[in-house]
Each structure stands twice: as structure tokens, then as C-alpha cells.
Amino acid sequence: MFEAARLNPWTWEIPASARPDMLVPARVFADDNLFAKMAQDRTLTQLVNVATLPGVTGWVAAMPDAHEGYGFPVGGVAALRVRDGVISPGGVGYDINCGVRLLASELTRRDVEGQLPALMHDLARALPSGTGRGGALSLERDDLDRVLEEGVPRLVEMGLATEADVFATEAQGCLEAARSDAVSGRAKHRGHDQLGTIGSGNHFVELQVVDEVLDRDAARSYGLAHGQLVLLIHTGSRGLGHQVATDYVREMEQVMPRYGIRLPDRQLACAPFQSPEGQRYFQAMCAAANFAWCNRQVLTHSIRQTFRRRFRNGDLRLVYDVAHNIAKVETYGGERLCVHRKGATRAFGPGHPETPSAYRSAGQPVFIPGSMGTASYVLAGTDEAARLSFGSTCHGAGRAMSRGEAKRTTTGSAVRRLLAERGIVVECVSNAELAEEAPLAYKDVERVTEVVDRAGLAR
């Protein structure tokens, strides 16, 4: 256990002196309860390990939803200098550009109350889910290469997206550094038929209603109002992204000795950002990120088709789409940094040039999904977050139990009954997966969101 100083009620710091190999402090945004949970697993140890990466600057940070992950804790943020720092696949994760997008409808709860089970059934049929499951859209190699390099703008040409969708997606749905030739044939094979699919685990499409508005001006700028029906999509780059991570973790494990890099955890395998290996991973990661934005976009297209068949006013507008497993080059204090966000969401404020112009009065939309049995939150990014956390905040409630522990604690049928009692309709083919994602397996989203707000990471 590390000694942590309390900087304020919402921020803790493990000093760089806590271990001889630390290069920067480690900061944790949490209240007493959330900090105690992080101390029960390897979250804090992993965060301290991240603070040893060559080129790391400022401090490494854990968001209030943080928990143990692969190498980096989930909910971890680290900024590494481009000129002399490294890039680490573990700091992005295996589901590259896992992210969330929010769609807003013109419908209200009253419009769908009698049709909810049928609507959910229609959505389940239209949106393939499950491990390894492909969809109706199967791309030839040349078409897949264009998607990997051009992202969502390519889908506009294919009739699967609009210019408004591009505008409302982080980075306009395309990282320009993407190179399809940096993505292995195995990764492309795994992803060729997976655009427009949800996948497994905690990925979902959820029909929701705006239950409470706390900031009317911000809600108005996002086009949200009390009683409005919305949909939240959470998924990523599927098998393609997983394979990209697998390929480059193996390669970086092999090349680290060549660059004289020694780390406390081999899961932090990395290479200098400017090295051939670092650049190839960055190019492949950007391509997988483009693929993930396209995956959520094709899901959006299928959802729109389903709504238009069932409702006369079934149009759905994209509010925003933001990644939470990604490494991006950003500038802070005049220095170009490769900011790793693993289970952490970008949260730029009104003054940031990358905040879409329509949202400049409020700040970039930020999404914190809860569990199946709790609320989710829409927040606004703050300019203060740039100073506190390299413009980052948390990405959800965060797991309180491992998937194995959740399955030992409850059953899928019990979760179905619990949700039904709350008026929640669930479509999931696997009772085992339903048990893994039970509400009790997650931290209190109300508590997590309060820390985010009080700490100034988003509001």
C-alpha cells in the first residue's frame, strides 16, 4: 500500500518519492469510499507502475471509476512526451476506441410505452451481438482499407452516414495518421464483417429517457429536454482492434531490450513513440480507432432504419461520439504529448479548439454510463480539466466486481427479474453475460459522477 497525501476532498496524490523508479507523481480523483475500493486490488500499484514509463510528464491520473486492468488501470490517464517518450498498447487497451455515442430522438416516453418490448425485439434483431458475431455488411479488402484510413467520412460516401454525423464525432471520425498497411492480415480478417455489431461483455445499445435536467442551457445546446427518448451506444473496434493490440504487445515485448527499456510490469510493453515500432503501432491504433467510429456509425444507421419503420417521426440525431480507449497527440504547455486514455474520456471545455462550435457555450458533451439498473449521465467538459487531467474524465461507473465474482454472486435469470421489476426490458441471448453485467457488479454511478463534478473534471 502506498502513502497518499490528500490534496483536497476529491484528489489524492502518491508522490514520486514513493518508489525509486517513479518519474512523476500519481494522482487519484476519488472520495474516501472509491479510494478504498481502488486500494483493494492492484489499481494503485498499476498507476505507480505507469509513472515509471520513459517520457511521462506532469502526473499520471486515475479517474473515480478506476479499477485494475491489463498493465494500466482501467480509468488511467498518462501523458508522454512525443520527442523522447514511449507509446504503450497497454495504455490504450485491447478494445481500441471502445467508446460511447448518444442519439437523440423527437419521441418521448409516452410515444413508445405500449411498444417497448416489440421495439427492443426489433433492435435486437437488427443489431448483431455476441462474441465473434459478424453482421450483414462484409467488406472486401480494398473497401476495408479505405474505412481504416478514411473513417466515418468514407461512410458518408457509402450512404451510411451524414455530414452532421461527421461533425458530431470526436476527431470527425478519422485520425489522419491511420495506415491500413500497419494492420495485420489477421486483424483485417477478424474485422471484415464486424461493422455494425455490438460484441459482448459490457457493450450495449440502451434505450433511455431524459429523466432530469440540471443545467438547462447546456441541455439546450446539446438538443436534450426532459422526457425525451435517447439511445446510448457502447462498443468498440471488435476483433480487429483486439488483434492490433495483440500483435503490437508481442512486438514491443521483443524490442524493449533494444531500446534499453526496463519496466516493473511486462504488461506495460512499449517502444519510443518516434521509433519504427512506435510509429507502426500508432498508425495501426489510429486505423482501429477509425474502424470503431465506423462500427458505431453503422449501428446508428441500422437503429435509424428500425425507428423509421416503426415511428412516423423516428429520426435520430447524433449528439456526440467520444472514445475512451485511445492514445492521441495533443499539446499542453507548448509540448506535444501522446495522451493515453484507457477507460477515460476526453472532456474538453468551451475554450478548446476541438470542442465542436455548436457546443462551445457549454463544453464538449461527456457521457458516463451507469449499469443496466441505474441512471447514466450527460456532462459538459471543462477548461479546468486541461490543467487537472490532460482534458480527461471517467468513462462510466467502473466495475466493483470481476466478471467471475459477479457470476458467483447472482444469475442471469435473477438479473432479468430484477430489471423487469423496475420496468426495464432487456434483450440478451446469454444468461452468463447478463450475470457478469449485473448492476451489483458496478460502482455507484451517482458517487462517481459527484466526484467528477466536484473535482472539476466535467460538470
Coordinates of C-alpha atoms in Angstrom, one line a residue:
M1 CA 0.0 0.0 0.0
F2 CA 1.3 3.5 -0.9
E3 CA 1.0 6.5 1.4
A4 CA -1.2 9.1 -0.4
A5 CA -1.5 12.7 0.5
R6 CA -4.9 14.3 0.3
L7 CA -4.7 17.5 -1.8
N8 CA -8.4 18.2 -1.4
P9 CA -11.6 16.3 -0.7
W10 CA -11.6 14.8 -4.2
T11 CA -7.9 14.4 -5.0
W12 CA -5.2 12.2 -3.6
E13 CA -1.5 12.1 -4.6
I14 CA 1.1 9.4 -4.3
P15 CA 4.4 11.4 -4.5
A16 CA 7.2 10.5 -7.0
S17 CA 9.3 9.7 -4.0
A18 CA 7.0 6.7 -3.1
R19 CA 9.2 4.4 -5.2
P20 CA 12.7 5.0 -6.6
D21 CA 11.7 4.3 -10.2
M22 CA 8.7 6.8 -10.3
L23 CA 9.3 9.7 -12.6
V24 CA 6.2 11.7 -11.7
P25 CA 3.5 11.6 -9.0
A26 CA 0.3 9.6 -9.3
R27 CA -3.0 11.4 -8.7
V28 CA -6.3 9.8 -7.9
F29 CA -9.7 11.5 -8.2
A30 CA -11.9 9.8 -5.6
D31 CA -13.8 10.2 -2.4
D32 CA -13.0 8.0 0.6
N33 CA -15.2 5.1 -0.5
L34 CA -13.9 5.0 -4.1
F35 CA -10.3 5.4 -3.0
A36 CA -10.7 2.5 -0.5
K37 CA -12.0 0.3 -3.3
M38 CA -9.0 1.1 -5.5
A39 CA -6.7 0.1 -2.7
Q40 CA -8.3 -3.4 -2.5
D41 CA -6.9 -4.5 -5.9
R42 CA -3.9 -3.5 -7.9
T43 CA -5.2 -0.2 -9.2
L44 CA -2.8 2.0 -7.3
T45 CA 0.2 -0.3 -7.9
Q46 CA -0.6 -0.2 -11.6
L47 CA -0.9 3.5 -11.6
V48 CA 2.5 3.8 -9.8
N49 CA 4.0 1.5 -12.5
V50 CA 2.7 3.8 -15.2
A51 CA 4.5 6.6 -13.5
T52 CA 7.8 4.9 -14.5
L53 CA 7.3 5.0 -18.3
P54 CA 10.0 6.9 -20.1
G55 CA 9.0 10.4 -21.1
V56 CA 6.0 10.5 -18.8
T57 CA 5.2 14.1 -17.7
G58 CA 3.1 16.0 -15.2
W59 CA 1.5 13.2 -13.3
V60 CA -0.4 10.1 -14.1
A61 CA -4.1 10.0 -13.1
A62 CA -6.8 7.6 -12.0
M63 CA -10.4 8.6 -12.6
P64 CA -13.0 7.9 -9.9
D65 CA -14.2 4.7 -11.8
A66 CA -10.7 3.3 -11.9
H67 CA -10.1 -0.4 -11.3
E68 CA -7.4 -3.0 -12.1
G69 CA -6.7 -3.6 -15.8
Y70 CA -4.0 -5.0 -18.1
G71 CA -0.8 -3.1 -17.3
F72 CA -2.5 0.3 -17.0
P73 CA -5.5 0.5 -14.6
V74 CA -8.8 1.0 -16.4
G75 CA -9.6 4.6 -15.8
G76 CA -6.0 5.6 -16.2
V77 CA -4.5 8.7 -18.0
A78 CA -0.9 9.3 -18.8
A79 CA 0.8 11.9 -21.0
L80 CA 4.1 11.1 -22.6
R81 CA 6.4 13.4 -24.5
V82 CA 6.4 12.8 -28.2
R83 CA 10.0 13.9 -28.6
D84 CA 11.5 11.4 -26.1
G85 CA 8.7 9.3 -24.6
V86 CA 7.1 6.0 -25.4
I87 CA 3.8 4.7 -26.6
S88 CA 2.2 1.6 -24.9
P89 CA -0.6 -0.6 -26.2
G90 CA -1.5 -1.4 -22.6
G91 CA -2.3 2.3 -22.1
V92 CA -5.0 2.1 -24.8
G93 CA -6.3 -1.4 -24.1
Y94 CA -7.3 -4.3 -26.3
D95 CA -10.6 -2.8 -27.4
I96 CA -9.1 0.2 -29.2
N97 CA -11.5 3.2 -29.3
C98 CA -14.2 1.5 -27.3
G99 CA -16.4 4.5 -26.9
V100 CA -19.9 5.9 -26.4
R101 CA -22.3 7.8 -28.7
L102 CA -25.6 9.4 -27.8
L103 CA -28.5 9.6 -30.3
A104 CA -31.5 11.9 -29.6
S105 CA -35.0 11.3 -30.9
E106 CA -38.0 13.5 -31.3
L107 CA -40.0 10.9 -29.4
T108 CA -41.0 10.9 -25.7
R109 CA -41.5 8.0 -23.3
R110 CA -45.2 8.2 -23.9
D111 CA -44.7 7.6 -27.6
V112 CA -43.1 4.2 -27.0
E113 CA -44.7 2.9 -23.8
G114 CA -47.0 0.4 -25.4
Q115 CA -44.4 -0.7 -28.0
L116 CA -41.3 -1.1 -25.8
P117 CA -41.0 -4.9 -25.8
A118 CA -41.6 -5.0 -29.6
L119 CA -39.2 -2.2 -30.2
M120 CA -36.5 -3.8 -28.2
H121 CA -37.0 -7.1 -30.1
D122 CA -36.7 -5.2 -33.4
L123 CA -33.5 -3.6 -32.3
A124 CA -32.1 -6.9 -31.1
R125 CA -32.8 -8.5 -34.5
A126 CA -31.2 -5.5 -36.3
L127 CA -28.0 -5.3 -34.2
P128 CA -25.9 -8.4 -34.0
S129 CA -24.4 -9.1 -30.6
G130 CA -22.2 -11.7 -29.1
T131 CA -18.6 -12.9 -29.2
G132 CA -17.2 -13.1 -32.7
R133 CA -20.6 -12.3 -34.2
G134 CA -20.5 -10.7 -37.7
G135 CA -23.0 -8.6 -39.4
A136 CA -24.7 -8.2 -42.8
L137 CA -22.0 -5.7 -44.0
S138 CA -19.0 -7.6 -45.2
L139 CA -16.1 -5.6 -46.7
E140 CA -13.7 -6.6 -49.4
R141 CA -10.0 -5.9 -48.6
D142 CA -9.9 -2.6 -50.6
D143 CA -13.1 -1.3 -49.1
L144 CA -11.9 -2.2 -45.6
D145 CA -8.6 -0.4 -46.2
R146 CA -10.5 2.7 -47.1
V147 CA -12.6 2.5 -43.9
L148 CA -9.4 2.1 -41.8
E149 CA -7.7 5.1 -43.3
E150 CA -10.7 7.4 -44.0
G151 CA -13.1 6.6 -41.1
V152 CA -16.6 8.0 -40.9
P153 CA -16.2 10.3 -43.9
R154 CA -15.9 7.2 -46.1
L155 CA -19.3 6.0 -44.8
V156 CA -20.9 9.3 -46.0
E157 CA -19.9 8.2 -49.5
M158 CA -21.4 4.8 -48.9
G159 CA -24.7 6.3 -47.7
L160 CA -24.3 5.1 -44.1
A161 CA -23.6 8.4 -42.5
T162 CA -24.3 12.1 -42.9
E163 CA -22.1 15.2 -42.8
A164 CA -23.9 16.0 -39.5
D165 CA -22.7 12.7 -38.1
V166 CA -19.1 13.5 -39.0
F167 CA -19.4 16.9 -37.3
A168 CA -20.7 15.3 -34.1
T169 CA -17.9 12.6 -33.8
E170 CA -14.7 13.1 -32.0
A171 CA -11.9 13.9 -34.4
Q172 CA -14.6 14.0 -37.1
G173 CA -14.4 10.2 -37.0
C174 CA -11.0 10.0 -38.6
L175 CA -7.4 10.0 -37.2
E176 CA -5.2 11.1 -40.2
A177 CA -2.2 9.1 -39.0
A178 CA -4.0 5.8 -39.7
R179 CA -2.3 3.4 -42.2
S180 CA -4.1 0.2 -43.2
D181 CA -0.7 -1.5 -44.1
A182 CA 0.2 -1.3 -40.4
V183 CA -2.8 -3.5 -39.6
S184 CA -2.1 -7.3 -39.9
G185 CA -4.0 -9.5 -42.3
R186 CA -5.2 -11.5 -39.3
A187 CA -6.7 -8.3 -37.8
K188 CA -8.4 -7.4 -41.1
H189 CA -9.9 -10.9 -41.4
R190 CA -11.3 -10.7 -37.9
G191 CA -12.9 -7.3 -38.7
H192 CA -14.1 -7.6 -42.3
D193 CA -17.7 -8.4 -41.3
Q194 CA -18.0 -6.8 -37.9
L195 CA -19.0 -3.2 -38.8
G196 CA -22.5 -2.6 -37.3
T197 CA -22.1 -5.2 -34.5
I198 CA -22.2 -4.8 -30.7
G199 CA -19.9 -7.6 -29.5
S200 CA -20.1 -9.0 -26.0
G201 CA -19.1 -8.1 -22.4
N202 CA -20.3 -4.7 -21.2
H203 CA -21.1 -3.5 -24.7
F204 CA -24.7 -2.4 -25.3
V205 CA -27.3 -0.4 -27.1
E206 CA -29.6 1.2 -24.5
L207 CA -32.9 3.0 -25.0
Q208 CA -33.2 5.7 -22.3
V209 CA -35.3 8.7 -21.4
V210 CA -34.1 12.1 -20.1
D211 CA -35.2 11.9 -16.5
E212 CA -33.7 15.1 -15.1
V213 CA -32.1 18.2 -16.4
L214 CA -29.7 20.0 -14.1
D215 CA -28.3 22.7 -16.5
R216 CA -31.0 23.9 -18.9
D217 CA -28.6 26.0 -21.0
A218 CA -26.2 23.1 -21.6
A219 CA -29.0 20.7 -22.3
R220 CA -30.5 23.1 -24.8
S221 CA -27.1 23.4 -26.6
Y222 CA -27.0 19.6 -26.9
G223 CA -30.6 19.4 -28.0
L224 CA -31.8 17.5 -24.9
A225 CA -35.0 18.0 -23.0
H226 CA -36.9 16.4 -20.1
G227 CA -38.9 13.3 -21.2
Q228 CA -37.0 12.9 -24.5
L229 CA -36.2 9.4 -25.8
V230 CA -32.4 8.9 -26.4
L231 CA -30.2 5.9 -27.2
L232 CA -26.7 5.2 -25.9
I233 CA -24.3 3.0 -27.9
H234 CA -21.2 1.5 -26.2
T235 CA -18.9 -0.7 -28.3
G236 CA -15.5 -0.5 -30.0
S237 CA -13.3 -2.0 -32.7
R238 CA -14.3 -5.6 -32.1
G239 CA -11.9 -8.4 -33.1
L240 CA -9.9 -6.1 -35.4
G241 CA -8.8 -3.8 -32.5
H242 CA -8.1 -6.7 -30.2
Q243 CA -5.8 -8.3 -32.8
V244 CA -4.0 -5.0 -33.4
A245 CA -3.3 -4.8 -29.6
T246 CA -2.2 -8.4 -29.5
D247 CA 0.2 -8.0 -32.5
Y248 CA 1.9 -5.0 -31.1
V249 CA 2.1 -6.0 -27.4
R250 CA 4.1 -9.0 -28.7
E251 CA 6.3 -6.9 -30.9
M252 CA 7.1 -4.4 -28.2
E253 CA 7.9 -7.0 -25.6
Q254 CA 10.6 -8.2 -28.0
V255 CA 12.1 -4.8 -28.9
M256 CA 12.2 -3.1 -25.4
P257 CA 15.7 -4.5 -24.6
R258 CA 17.0 -2.9 -27.9
Y259 CA 15.9 0.5 -26.6
G260 CA 17.2 -0.2 -23.0
I261 CA 13.7 0.0 -21.6
R262 CA 13.1 -1.8 -18.3
L263 CA 9.7 -1.8 -16.6
P264 CA 8.2 -3.1 -13.4
D265 CA 5.4 -4.9 -15.4
R266 CA 5.8 -6.5 -18.8
Q267 CA 2.2 -5.7 -19.5
L268 CA 3.3 -2.1 -19.9
A269 CA 5.3 -3.2 -23.0
C270 CA 6.2 -0.1 -25.1
A271 CA 8.5 1.5 -27.6
P272 CA 9.7 5.0 -28.2
F273 CA 6.9 7.0 -30.0
Q274 CA 9.4 8.1 -32.7
S275 CA 10.8 4.6 -33.3
P276 CA 9.7 2.5 -36.3
E277 CA 7.8 0.1 -33.9
G278 CA 6.1 3.0 -32.0
Q279 CA 5.0 4.7 -35.3
R280 CA 3.6 1.4 -36.7
Y281 CA 1.6 0.8 -33.6
F282 CA 0.3 4.4 -33.6
Q283 CA -0.7 4.1 -37.3
A284 CA -2.4 0.7 -36.6
M285 CA -4.1 2.1 -33.5
C286 CA -5.4 5.1 -35.4
A287 CA -6.8 2.7 -38.1
A288 CA -8.5 0.6 -35.5
A289 CA -9.9 3.8 -33.9
N290 CA -11.4 4.8 -37.3
F291 CA -12.9 1.3 -37.6
A292 CA -14.5 1.7 -34.2
W293 CA -16.1 5.0 -35.1
C294 CA -17.4 3.4 -38.2
N295 CA -18.7 0.5 -36.2
R296 CA -20.8 2.8 -34.0
Q297 CA -21.9 4.7 -37.1
V298 CA -23.2 1.6 -38.9
L299 CA -25.0 0.6 -35.8
T300 CA -26.5 4.1 -35.9
H301 CA -27.6 3.5 -39.5
S302 CA -29.4 0.3 -38.5
I303 CA -31.1 1.9 -35.5
R304 CA -32.3 4.7 -37.6
Q305 CA -33.8 2.3 -40.1
T306 CA -35.6 0.4 -37.3
F307 CA -37.0 3.6 -35.9
R308 CA -38.2 4.9 -39.2
R309 CA -40.1 1.7 -39.9
R310 CA -41.9 1.9 -36.6
F311 CA -42.4 5.6 -36.0
R312 CA -43.5 8.4 -38.3
N313 CA -41.2 10.8 -36.5
G314 CA -38.4 8.3 -35.9
D315 CA -35.4 10.4 -37.0
L316 CA -32.4 10.2 -34.7
R317 CA -29.8 12.9 -34.4
L318 CA -26.2 12.2 -33.2
V319 CA -25.5 14.3 -30.2
Y320 CA -21.8 13.2 -29.9
D321 CA -19.5 10.3 -30.1
V322 CA -16.4 10.1 -27.9
A323 CA -13.7 7.5 -27.4
H324 CA -12.4 6.1 -24.1
N325 CA -9.6 3.7 -25.1
I326 CA -7.2 5.7 -27.2
A327 CA -3.8 7.5 -27.5
K328 CA -3.8 10.9 -29.2
V329 CA -1.2 13.6 -29.8
E330 CA -2.3 16.8 -28.0
T331 CA -0.4 19.9 -27.0
Y332 CA -0.2 21.1 -23.3
G333 CA 2.1 23.9 -22.2
G334 CA 3.6 24.1 -25.7
E335 CA 4.7 20.5 -25.6
R336 CA 3.3 17.8 -27.9
L337 CA 2.2 14.8 -25.8
C338 CA 0.9 11.4 -26.6
V339 CA -2.0 11.2 -24.1
H340 CA -3.0 7.7 -23.3
R341 CA -6.6 7.4 -22.1
K342 CA -7.6 3.9 -21.1
G343 CA -11.2 3.8 -19.8
A344 CA -11.0 7.5 -19.7
T345 CA -13.0 10.0 -21.8
R346 CA -11.8 13.3 -23.4
A347 CA -13.5 16.2 -21.6
F348 CA -12.6 19.4 -23.5
G349 CA -14.1 22.7 -22.3
P350 CA -15.7 25.6 -24.1
G351 CA -12.4 27.2 -24.8
H352 CA -10.8 24.2 -26.6
P353 CA -10.5 24.5 -30.4
E354 CA -11.5 20.8 -30.8
T355 CA -14.8 21.3 -29.0
P356 CA -17.5 21.5 -31.8
S357 CA -18.6 25.0 -32.4
A358 CA -22.2 24.2 -31.7
Y359 CA -21.2 23.1 -28.1
R360 CA -18.7 25.9 -27.4
S361 CA -21.1 27.7 -24.9
A362 CA -21.3 24.5 -22.8
G363 CA -18.2 22.4 -23.5
Q364 CA -17.8 19.1 -25.1
P365 CA -20.5 16.5 -24.3
V366 CA -19.3 13.8 -21.9
F367 CA -21.1 10.6 -21.2
I368 CA -20.9 8.5 -18.0
P369 CA -23.0 5.3 -18.5
G370 CA -24.3 3.6 -15.4
S371 CA -25.2 -0.1 -15.1
M372 CA -28.4 -1.6 -16.6
G373 CA -30.3 -0.8 -13.4
T374 CA -29.1 2.8 -12.8
A375 CA -29.0 6.2 -14.5
S376 CA -26.4 7.4 -17.0
Y377 CA -25.2 11.0 -17.1
V378 CA -24.5 13.6 -19.8
L379 CA -21.9 16.1 -18.5
A380 CA -20.1 19.0 -20.1
G381 CA -16.3 19.2 -20.3
T382 CA -14.4 22.0 -18.5
D383 CA -11.4 24.1 -19.4
E384 CA -10.1 23.3 -15.9
A385 CA -9.8 19.6 -16.9
A386 CA -6.9 20.5 -19.2
R387 CA -4.9 21.5 -16.1
L388 CA -6.2 18.7 -13.8
S389 CA -6.1 15.7 -16.0
F390 CA -4.9 16.5 -19.5
G391 CA -8.5 17.1 -20.5
S392 CA -9.8 13.8 -19.3
T393 CA -12.6 12.4 -17.1
C394 CA -14.1 9.0 -16.3
H395 CA -15.9 6.7 -18.8
G396 CA -18.5 5.0 -16.6
A397 CA -19.4 3.8 -13.2
G398 CA -16.5 1.3 -13.2
R399 CA -16.5 -2.3 -12.1
A400 CA -16.8 -3.2 -8.4
M401 CA -16.7 -6.9 -9.1
S402 CA -14.8 -9.1 -11.6
R403 CA -17.0 -10.9 -14.1
G404 CA -16.2 -14.2 -12.3
E405 CA -17.2 -12.8 -8.9
A406 CA -20.5 -11.4 -10.4
K407 CA -21.4 -14.8 -11.8
R408 CA -20.7 -16.4 -8.4
T409 CA -22.9 -13.8 -6.7
T410 CA -26.0 -13.8 -9.0
T411 CA -27.6 -15.4 -12.0
G412 CA -28.8 -14.1 -15.3
S413 CA -32.4 -15.1 -14.6
A414 CA -32.2 -13.2 -11.3
V415 CA -30.9 -10.1 -13.1
R416 CA -33.8 -10.4 -15.6
R417 CA -36.3 -10.5 -12.8
L418 CA -34.7 -7.5 -11.0
L419 CA -34.8 -5.4 -14.2
A420 CA -38.3 -6.4 -15.1
E421 CA -39.5 -5.3 -11.6
R422 CA -38.0 -1.8 -12.5
G423 CA -39.8 -1.7 -15.8
I424 CA -36.5 -2.4 -17.8
V425 CA -36.8 -4.6 -20.8
V426 CA -33.5 -6.5 -21.6
E427 CA -32.6 -8.5 -24.7
C428 CA -29.5 -10.7 -24.1
V429 CA -29.0 -14.2 -25.5
S430 CA -26.7 -15.2 -22.8
N431 CA -27.7 -15.6 -19.1
A432 CA -24.0 -15.9 -18.2
E433 CA -23.2 -12.5 -19.8
L434 CA -26.2 -11.0 -18.1
A435 CA -24.9 -12.1 -14.7
E436 CA -21.5 -10.7 -15.5
E437 CA -23.0 -7.3 -16.1
A438 CA -25.4 -7.2 -13.2
P439 CA -26.0 -3.8 -11.6
L440 CA -24.4 -5.1 -8.4
A441 CA -21.1 -5.6 -10.3
Y442 CA -20.6 -1.9 -10.8
K443 CA -19.8 1.1 -8.5
D444 CA -22.3 3.7 -7.6
V445 CA -22.6 5.9 -10.7
E446 CA -24.1 8.7 -8.5
R447 CA -21.0 8.8 -6.3
V448 CA -18.6 8.6 -9.3
T449 CA -20.4 11.4 -11.1
E450 CA -20.4 13.6 -8.0
V451 CA -16.6 13.3 -7.7
V452 CA -16.2 14.2 -11.4
D453 CA -18.3 17.3 -10.9
R454 CA -16.8 18.4 -7.5
A455 CA -13.2 17.8 -8.8
G456 CA -13.9 20.0 -11.9
L457 CA -13.2 17.2 -14.5
A458 CA -16.6 17.8 -16.0
R459 CA -19.8 19.4 -14.8

